[in-house]
PDB file of C-alpha atoms in Angstrom:
ATOM      1  CA  MET A   1       7.118   3.750  -0.226  1.00 55.00           C
ATOM      2  CA  ASN A   2       8.752   4.941   2.558  1.00 57.00           C
ATOM      3  CA  ASP A   3       8.715   2.312   5.486  1.00 58.00           C
ATOM      4  CA  GLU A   4       9.796   4.778   8.149  1.00 69.00           C
ATOM      5  CA  ILE A   5       7.227   5.790  10.981  1.00 81.00           C
ATOM      6  CA  PHE A   6       5.243   8.864   9.944  1.00 92.00           C
ATOM      7  CA  ASP A   7       3.773  10.707  12.871  1.00 96.00           C
ATOM      8  CA  VAL A   8       0.780  12.477  11.190  1.00 96.00           C
ATOM      9  CA  ARG A   9      -0.652  13.640  14.057  1.00 96.00           C
ATOM     10  CA  ALA A  10       2.531  15.680  15.060  1.00 97.00           C
ATOM     11  CA  GLY A  11       2.740  16.772  11.564  1.00 97.00           C
ATOM     12  CA  MET A  12      -0.786  18.244  11.209  1.00 97.00           C
ATOM     13  CA  ALA A  13      -0.198  20.113  14.645  1.00 96.00           C
ATOM     14  CA  GLU A  14       2.993  21.775  13.371  1.00 96.00           C
ATOM     15  CA  THR A  15       1.169  22.626  10.174  1.00 96.00           C
ATOM     16  CA  LEU A  16      -1.313  24.676  12.305  1.00 95.00           C
ATOM     17  CA  ARG A  17       1.632  26.457  13.921  1.00 96.00           C
ATOM     18  CA  GLY A  18       2.993  27.817  10.696  1.00 95.00           C
ATOM     19  CA  ARG A  19       4.135  27.259   7.070  1.00 96.00           C
ATOM     20  CA  GLU A  20       7.515  25.572   7.602  1.00 97.00           C
ATOM     21  CA  GLY A  21       5.689  23.037   9.585  1.00 98.00           C
ATOM     22  CA  ALA A  22       3.035  22.816   6.611  1.00 98.00           C
ATOM     23  CA  TRP A  23       5.978  21.974   4.034  1.00 98.00           C
ATOM     24  CA  ALA A  24       7.666  19.469   6.290  1.00 98.00           C
ATOM     25  CA  PHE A  25       4.339  17.827   6.810  1.00 98.00           C
ATOM     26  CA  VAL A  26       3.557  17.532   2.961  1.00 98.00           C
ATOM     27  CA  SER A  27       7.334  16.161   2.250  1.00 98.00           C
ATOM     28  CA  GLY A  28       6.772  13.533   4.928  1.00 97.00           C
ATOM     29  CA  PHE A  29       3.228  12.923   3.850  1.00 97.00           C
ATOM     30  CA  ALA A  30       4.024  12.370   0.241  1.00 97.00           C
ATOM     31  CA  ALA A  31       7.022   9.990   1.106  1.00 96.00           C
ATOM     32  CA  TYR A  32       5.046   7.800   3.751  1.00 96.00           C
ATOM     33  CA  TRP A  33       1.662   7.651   1.501  1.00 94.00           C
ATOM     34  CA  GLY A  34       3.042   7.483  -1.929  1.00 91.00           C
ATOM     35  CA  GLU A  35       6.410   8.713  -3.596  1.00 94.00           C
ATOM     36  CA  PRO A  36       8.994  11.356  -1.973  1.00 97.00           C
ATOM     37  CA  LEU A  37       8.958  14.312  -3.229  1.00 98.00           C
ATOM     38  CA  GLY A  38      11.693  15.136  -6.039  1.00 97.00           C
ATOM     39  CA  PRO A  39      13.389  17.971  -7.501  1.00 92.00           C
ATOM     40  CA  GLY A  40      11.066  17.946 -10.641  1.00 95.00           C
ATOM     41  CA  ASP A  41       7.878  17.976  -8.631  1.00 98.00           C
ATOM     42  CA  GLY A  42       7.806  21.654  -8.364  1.00 98.00           C
ATOM     43  CA  PHE A  43       7.532  24.661 -10.708  1.00 98.00           C
ATOM     44  CA  THR A  44      10.524  27.073 -10.815  1.00 98.00           C
ATOM     45  CA  ASP A  45      11.056  30.650  -9.500  1.00 98.00           C
ATOM     46  CA  ALA A  46      11.127  31.697 -13.310  1.00 98.00           C
ATOM     47  CA  GLU A  47       7.829  30.050 -13.934  1.00 98.00           C
ATOM     48  CA  LEU A  48       6.688  31.815 -10.889  1.00 98.00           C
ATOM     49  CA  ASP A  49       8.087  35.129 -11.880  1.00 98.00           C
ATOM     50  CA  ALA A  50       6.571  34.968 -15.339  1.00 98.00           C
ATOM     51  CA  ALA A  51       3.082  34.637 -13.688  1.00 98.00           C
ATOM     52  CA  GLU A  52       3.982  37.759 -11.380  1.00 98.00           C
ATOM     53  CA  ARG A  53       4.696  39.740 -14.586  1.00 98.00           C
ATOM     54  CA  ARG A  54       1.704  38.798 -16.492  1.00 98.00           C
ATOM     55  CA  LEU A  55      -0.753  39.122 -13.744  1.00 98.00           C
ATOM     56  CA  GLY A  56       0.968  42.540 -12.603  1.00 98.00           C
ATOM     57  CA  LEU A  57       0.791  41.343  -8.825  1.00 97.00           C
ATOM     58  CA  ARG A  58       3.140  39.813  -6.333  1.00 97.00           C
ATOM     59  CA  LEU A  59       2.639  36.008  -5.385  1.00 98.00           C
ATOM     60  CA  PRO A  60       2.663  35.388  -1.548  1.00 98.00           C
ATOM     61  CA  ALA A  61       5.614  33.584  -0.124  1.00 98.00           C
ATOM     62  CA  ALA A  62       3.393  30.494   0.959  1.00 98.00           C
ATOM     63  CA  LEU A  63       1.924  30.154  -2.469  1.00 98.00           C
ATOM     64  CA  ARG A  64       5.420  30.115  -4.084  1.00 98.00           C
ATOM     65  CA  GLU A  65       6.706  27.842  -1.540  1.00 98.00           C
ATOM     66  CA  ALA A  66       3.926  25.400  -2.336  1.00 98.00           C
ATOM     67  CA  TYR A  67       4.172  25.487  -6.053  1.00 98.00           C
ATOM     68  CA  ARG A  68       8.060  25.240  -5.998  1.00 98.00           C
ATOM     69  CA  LEU A  69       7.710  22.217  -3.439  1.00 98.00           C
ATOM     70  CA  PHE A  70       5.108  20.041  -5.025  1.00 98.00           C
ATOM     71  CA  GLY A  71       3.076  22.184  -7.549  1.00 98.00           C
ATOM     72  CA  ARG A  72       3.499  19.316 -10.293  1.00 98.00           C
ATOM     73  CA  ARG A  73       2.554  16.307  -8.154  1.00 98.00           C
ATOM     74  CA  ALA A  74      -0.850  15.553  -9.372  1.00 97.00           C
ATOM     75  CA  ASP A  75      -1.462  12.875  -6.761  1.00 97.00           C
ATOM     76  CA  LEU A  76      -1.265  15.876  -4.141  1.00 98.00           C
ATOM     77  CA  THR A  77      -2.852  18.441  -6.261  1.00 98.00           C
ATOM     78  CA  SER A  78      -5.101  17.592  -8.928  1.00 97.00           C
ATOM     79  CA  SER A  79      -6.606  14.020  -8.342  1.00 96.00           C
ATOM     80  CA  HIS A  80     -10.148  15.297  -8.097  1.00 94.00           C
ATOM     81  CA  ASN A  81      -9.943  19.139  -7.947  1.00 96.00           C
ATOM     82  CA  THR A  82      -7.344  21.132 -10.075  1.00 97.00           C
ATOM     83  CA  LEU A  83      -4.520  23.363  -8.585  1.00 98.00           C
ATOM     84  CA  LEU A  84      -4.030  25.757 -11.383  1.00 98.00           C
ATOM     85  CA  THR A  85      -0.385  26.044 -12.954  1.00 98.00           C
ATOM     86  CA  PRO A  86       1.389  29.253 -12.593  1.00 98.00           C
ATOM     87  CA  ASP A  87       0.301  30.277 -16.295  1.00 98.00           C
ATOM     88  CA  GLU A  88      -3.281  29.456 -15.562  1.00 98.00           C
ATOM     89  CA  LEU A  89      -3.654  31.724 -12.605  1.00 98.00           C
ATOM     90  CA  TYR A  90      -6.049  34.553 -12.775  1.00 98.00           C
ATOM     91  CA  VAL A  91      -7.986  37.281 -10.875  1.00 98.00           C
ATOM     92  CA  LEU A  92     -11.788  37.122 -10.466  1.00 96.00           C
ATOM     93  CA  ASP A  93     -13.833  39.875  -8.381  1.00 96.00           C
ATOM     94  CA  GLY A  94     -10.795  40.887  -6.270  1.00 97.00           C
ATOM     95  CA  ALA A  95      -9.216  37.443  -5.590  1.00 98.00           C
ATOM     96  CA  LEU A  96      -6.423  35.493  -7.360  1.00 98.00           C
ATOM     97  CA  VAL A  97      -7.765  32.117  -8.186  1.00 98.00           C
ATOM     98  CA  TYR A  98      -5.445  29.356  -7.702  1.00 98.00           C
ATOM     99  CA  GLN A  99      -7.539  26.030  -7.571  1.00 98.00           C
ATOM    100  CA  ALA A 100     -10.839  24.845  -9.445  1.00 97.00           C
ATOM    101  CA  GLU A 101     -13.386  22.040  -8.476  1.00 93.00           C
ATOM    102  CA  ASN A 102     -13.102  19.112 -10.882  1.00 86.00           C
ATOM    103  CA  GLN A 103     -16.375  20.029 -12.767  1.00 86.00           C
ATOM    104  CA  GLY A 104     -16.258  23.817 -12.369  1.00 81.00           C
ATOM    105  CA  CYS A 105     -18.471  24.075  -9.451  1.00 88.00           C
ATOM    106  CA  ALA A 106     -16.237  26.063  -7.270  1.00 94.00           C
ATOM    107  CA  HIS A 107     -12.999  28.092  -6.972  1.00 96.00           C
ATOM    108  CA  TRP A 108     -10.566  28.897  -4.287  1.00 98.00           C
ATOM    109  CA  GLY A 109      -8.552  32.121  -4.224  1.00 98.00           C
ATOM    110  CA  ILE A 110      -6.753  34.568  -2.115  1.00 98.00           C
ATOM    111  CA  PRO A 111      -8.044  37.986  -1.671  1.00 98.00           C
ATOM    112  CA  LEU A 112      -5.753  40.655  -3.416  1.00 98.00           C
ATOM    113  CA  ALA A 113      -5.871  42.607  -0.313  1.00 97.00           C
ATOM    114  CA  GLY A 114      -4.147  39.730   1.565  1.00 97.00           C
ATOM    115  CA  LEU A 115      -1.360  39.168  -1.259  1.00 97.00           C
ATOM    116  CA  ALA A 116       1.137  41.361   0.634  1.00 96.00           C
ATOM    117  CA  GLY A 117       1.006  38.912   3.605  1.00 97.00           C
ATOM    118  CA  ASP A 118       3.291  35.982   3.311  1.00 98.00           C
ATOM    119  CA  ASP A 119       0.766  33.448   4.482  1.00 98.00           C
ATOM    120  CA  PRO A 120      -2.786  35.120   3.608  1.00 98.00           C
ATOM    121  CA  ALA A 121      -6.148  33.729   4.286  1.00 98.00           C
ATOM    122  CA  THR A 122      -8.127  31.992   1.657  1.00 98.00           C
ATOM    123  CA  VAL A 123     -11.405  32.274  -0.149  1.00 98.00           C
ATOM    124  CA  ALA A 124     -13.938  30.065  -1.706  1.00 97.00           C
ATOM    125  CA  ARG A 125     -16.597  30.678  -4.282  1.00 96.00           C
ATOM    126  CA  PRO A 126     -19.363  28.430  -5.382  1.00 91.00           C
ATOM    127  CA  ASP A 127     -20.536  28.315  -9.125  1.00 88.00           C
ATOM    128  CA  LEU A 128     -24.029  29.526  -9.117  1.00 84.00           C
ATOM    129  CA  ALA A 129     -26.739  29.472 -11.795  1.00 81.00           C
ATOM    130  CA  ASP A 130     -27.452  33.168 -10.499  1.00 83.00           C
ATOM    131  CA  LYS A 131     -24.038  34.724 -11.181  1.00 80.00           C
ATOM    132  CA  SER A 132     -25.193  37.869  -9.234  1.00 79.00           C
ATOM    133  CA  GLU A 133     -25.676  35.605  -6.216  1.00 83.00           C
ATOM    134  CA  GLU A 134     -21.887  34.538  -6.190  1.00 88.00           C
ATOM    135  CA  ARG A 135     -19.637  35.817  -3.497  1.00 93.00           C
ATOM    136  CA  TRP A 136     -16.121  34.991  -2.084  1.00 97.00           C
ATOM    137  CA  GLU A 137     -16.679  33.350   1.367  1.00 96.00           C
ATOM    138  CA  PRO A 138     -13.778  32.861   4.019  1.00 97.00           C
ATOM    139  CA  TRP A 139     -12.206  29.383   3.538  1.00 97.00           C
ATOM    140  CA  GLU A 140      -8.849  28.730   5.509  1.00 97.00           C
ATOM    141  CA  PRO A 141      -6.982  31.272   7.670  1.00 97.00           C
ATOM    142  CA  ARG A 142      -3.939  30.632   5.889  1.00 98.00           C
ATOM    143  CA  PHE A 143      -2.895  29.367   2.515  1.00 98.00           C
ATOM    144  CA  SER A 144      -0.370  26.974   3.998  1.00 98.00           C
ATOM    145  CA  VAL A 145      -3.322  25.049   5.721  1.00 98.00           C
ATOM    146  CA  ALA A 146      -5.368  25.170   2.671  1.00 98.00           C
ATOM    147  CA  ALA A 147      -2.449  23.606   0.831  1.00 98.00           C
ATOM    148  CA  VAL A 148      -1.738  20.907   3.096  1.00 98.00           C
ATOM    149  CA  ALA A 149      -5.513  20.098   3.329  1.00 97.00           C
ATOM    150  CA  MET A 150      -5.438  19.944  -0.590  1.00 98.00           C
ATOM    151  CA  ALA A 151      -2.438  17.501  -0.574  1.00 98.00           C
ATOM    152  CA  MET A 152      -4.127  15.198   1.936  1.00 97.00           C
ATOM    153  CA  THR A 153      -7.596  15.253   0.392  1.00 96.00           C
ATOM    154  CA  GLU A 154      -6.158  14.644  -3.257  1.00 96.00           C
ATOM    155  CA  LYS A 155      -3.915  11.687  -1.897  1.00 97.00           C
ATOM    156  CA  LEU A 156      -7.096  10.341  -0.413  1.00 95.00           C
ATOM    157  CA  LEU A 157      -8.998  10.930  -3.725  1.00 94.00           C
ATOM    158  CA  GLU A 158      -6.376   9.511  -5.990  1.00 95.00           C
ATOM    159  CA  ASP A 159      -7.414   6.547  -8.322  1.00 94.00           C
ATOM    160  CA  HIS A 160      -4.887   3.997  -6.744  1.00 95.00           C
ATOM    161  CA  GLU A 161      -5.529   0.205  -5.700  1.00 96.00           C
ATOM    162  CA  LEU A 162      -4.955   1.303  -2.277  1.00 96.00           C
ATOM    163  CA  THR A 163      -7.707   3.882  -1.974  1.00 96.00           C
ATOM    164  CA  ASP A 164     -11.531   3.648  -1.518  1.00 97.00           C
ATOM    165  CA  PHE A 165     -14.739   5.477  -0.937  1.00 95.00           C
ATOM    166  CA  ALA A 166     -17.821   5.036   1.177  1.00 95.00           C
ATOM    167  CA  GLU A 167     -20.551   7.026   2.567  1.00 91.00           C
ATOM    168  CA  PRO A 168     -19.718   8.522   6.115  1.00 87.00           C
ATOM    169  CA  GLU A 169     -20.064   6.343   9.082  1.00 80.00           C
ATOM    170  CA  ASP A 170     -21.469   7.803  12.245  1.00 76.00           C
ATOM    171  CA  ASP A 171     -18.742   6.536  14.312  1.00 83.00           C
ATOM    172  CA  LEU A 172     -15.554   4.592  13.339  1.00 89.00           C
ATOM    173  CA  PRO A 173     -14.177   1.987  15.664  1.00 91.00           C
ATOM    174  CA  ASP A 174     -12.100   2.714  18.645  1.00 90.00           C
ATOM    175  CA  ALA A 175      -8.870   1.567  16.733  1.00 91.00           C
ATOM    176  CA  PHE A 176      -9.469   4.745  14.572  1.00 94.00           C
ATOM    177  CA  ARG A 177      -8.080   7.818  16.492  1.00 94.00           C
ATOM    178  CA  GLU A 178      -9.410  11.194  15.316  1.00 95.00           C
ATOM    179  CA  LEU A 179      -6.558  13.662  14.188  1.00 97.00           C
ATOM    180  CA  PRO A 180      -6.255  17.245  14.346  1.00 95.00           C
ATOM    181  CA  ALA A 181      -9.052  19.372  12.826  1.00 94.00           C
ATOM    182  CA  LEU A 182      -7.442  20.490   9.432  1.00 96.00           C
ATOM    183  CA  GLY A 183      -9.185  21.508   6.141  1.00 94.00           C
ATOM    184  CA  HIS A 184     -12.571  23.404   5.995  1.00 93.00           C
ATOM    185  CA  GLY A 185     -15.366  20.559   6.595  1.00 92.00           C
ATOM    186  CA  CYS A 186     -12.845  17.564   6.779  1.00 94.00           C
ATOM    187  CA  ARG A 187     -12.175  15.140   9.648  1.00 95.00           C
ATOM    188  CA  TRP A 188      -9.106  12.736   9.514  1.00 96.00           C
ATOM    189  CA  PHE A 189      -8.748   9.426  11.324  1.00 96.00           C
ATOM    190  CA  GLU A 190      -5.569   7.196  11.414  1.00 96.00           C
ATOM    191  CA  GLY A 191      -6.097   3.493  11.672  1.00 95.00           C
ATOM    192  CA  PRO A 192      -3.512   0.417  11.275  1.00 93.00           C
ATOM    193  CA  GLY A 193      -2.082   1.210   8.248  1.00 95.00           C
ATOM    194  CA  VAL A 194      -4.779   3.446   6.808  1.00 96.00           C
ATOM    195  CA  LEU A 195      -5.776   7.060   6.943  1.00 97.00           C
ATOM    196  CA  VAL A 196      -9.416   8.024   6.499  1.00 97.00           C
ATOM    197  CA  GLY A 197     -10.752  11.423   5.776  1.00 96.00           C
ATOM    198  CA  VAL A 198     -14.449  12.415   6.164  1.00 94.00           C
ATOM    199  CA  ILE A 199     -15.084  15.346   3.598  1.00 86.00           C
ATOM    200  CA  GLU A 200     -18.053  17.792   4.237  1.00 82.00           C
ATOM    201  CA  ASP A 201     -19.877  14.808   5.743  1.00 74.00           C
ATOM    202  CA  PHE A 202     -20.825  13.519   2.465  1.00 79.00           C
ATOM    203  CA  SER A 203     -17.930  11.305   1.598  1.00 88.00           C
ATOM    204  CA  MET A 204     -15.473   9.083   3.341  1.00 94.00           C
ATOM    205  CA  THR A 205     -12.183   8.184   1.658  1.00 95.00           C
ATOM    206  CA  ALA A 206      -9.370   5.890   2.763  1.00 96.00           C
ATOM    207  CA  ARG A 207      -5.968   5.243   1.798  1.00 97.00           C
ATOM    208  CA  ALA A 208      -3.917   2.127   2.804  1.00 96.00           C
ATOM    209  CA  ARG A 209      -0.243   1.521   2.915  1.00 95.00           C
ATOM    210  CA  SER A 210      -0.739  -2.130   1.881  1.00 95.00           C
ATOM    211  CA  THR A 211      -3.459  -4.529   0.772  1.00 96.00           C
ATOM    212  CA  GLU A 212      -3.360  -6.341   4.249  1.00 97.00           C
ATOM    213  CA  ALA A 213      -4.286  -2.873   5.662  1.00 96.00           C
ATOM    214  CA  LEU A 214      -6.980  -2.195   3.194  1.00 96.00           C
ATOM    215  CA  ARG A 215      -8.489  -5.674   3.967  1.00 96.00           C
ATOM    216  CA  ALA A 216      -8.290  -5.168   7.688  1.00 95.00           C
ATOM    217  CA  LEU A 217     -10.148  -1.782   7.175  1.00 95.00           C
ATOM    218  CA  TYR A 218     -13.148  -3.419   5.283  1.00 95.00           C
ATOM    219  CA  GLU A 219     -13.206  -5.869   8.289  1.00 94.00           C
ATOM    220  CA  ALA A 220     -13.348  -3.144  10.614  1.00 94.00           C
ATOM    221  CA  VAL A 221     -15.449  -0.373   9.181  1.00 93.00           C
ATOM    222  CA  SER A 222     -18.697  -2.283   7.609  1.00 87.00           C
ATOM    223  CA  ALA A 223     -19.472   0.596   5.289  1.00 90.00           C
ATOM    224  CA  ASP A 224     -20.508   0.203   1.717  1.00 92.00           C
ATOM    225  CA  TRP A 225     -17.087   0.517   0.161  1.00 94.00           C
ATOM    226  CA  LEU A 226     -16.890   1.209  -3.539  1.00 93.00           C
ATOM    227  CA  LYS A 227     -14.267  -1.301  -4.126  1.00 88.00           C
ATOM    228  CA  GLY A 228     -14.486  -3.495  -1.196  1.00 76.00           C
TER     229      GLY A 228
END
């Protein structure tokens, strides 16, 4: 694990400014909260080119960059929901589907009309009993933002000894500073050696950098932690 200081607040702010900042954030985030990214952690251009030929469409630059950088890193893409591999990408009702909820209850995509853009907006579609009621709804304004939110969320949801889960608290102690808003329905907080995400107001997840930091979290936040 990287022992250098990682400024998560500044990195999130850069993510919101553009995709170069987004990929720099993912690289720093992966190293600080787990393992550094390596050459084998992404898909190749040949694999992405094959997906374009199969689908008969162009993949946006931001999507290709994310897949090349960390598309094979399950801890950043598939701890809970699943980033589809290039050969699994498909089109559904006018959108390129790239991610699926872990029980198939929702999917995320990019409207075909936006594929010409380098960093297009994304959409989400819940799986409903009445299929006629299903619609693509706006999600993130840029794919790079959606990809960073995915990396952060999946890392916090990783099955790991330094992660834990609880019902959301109304207020966290002053030692936990709220970070920039990034990701649909997500709120992020940083405490001493710990990152906390409140997702859609129904789940609070935490990732610590050490067992000592995790114990300190339990003492500071008296939630009903699953492990603690």
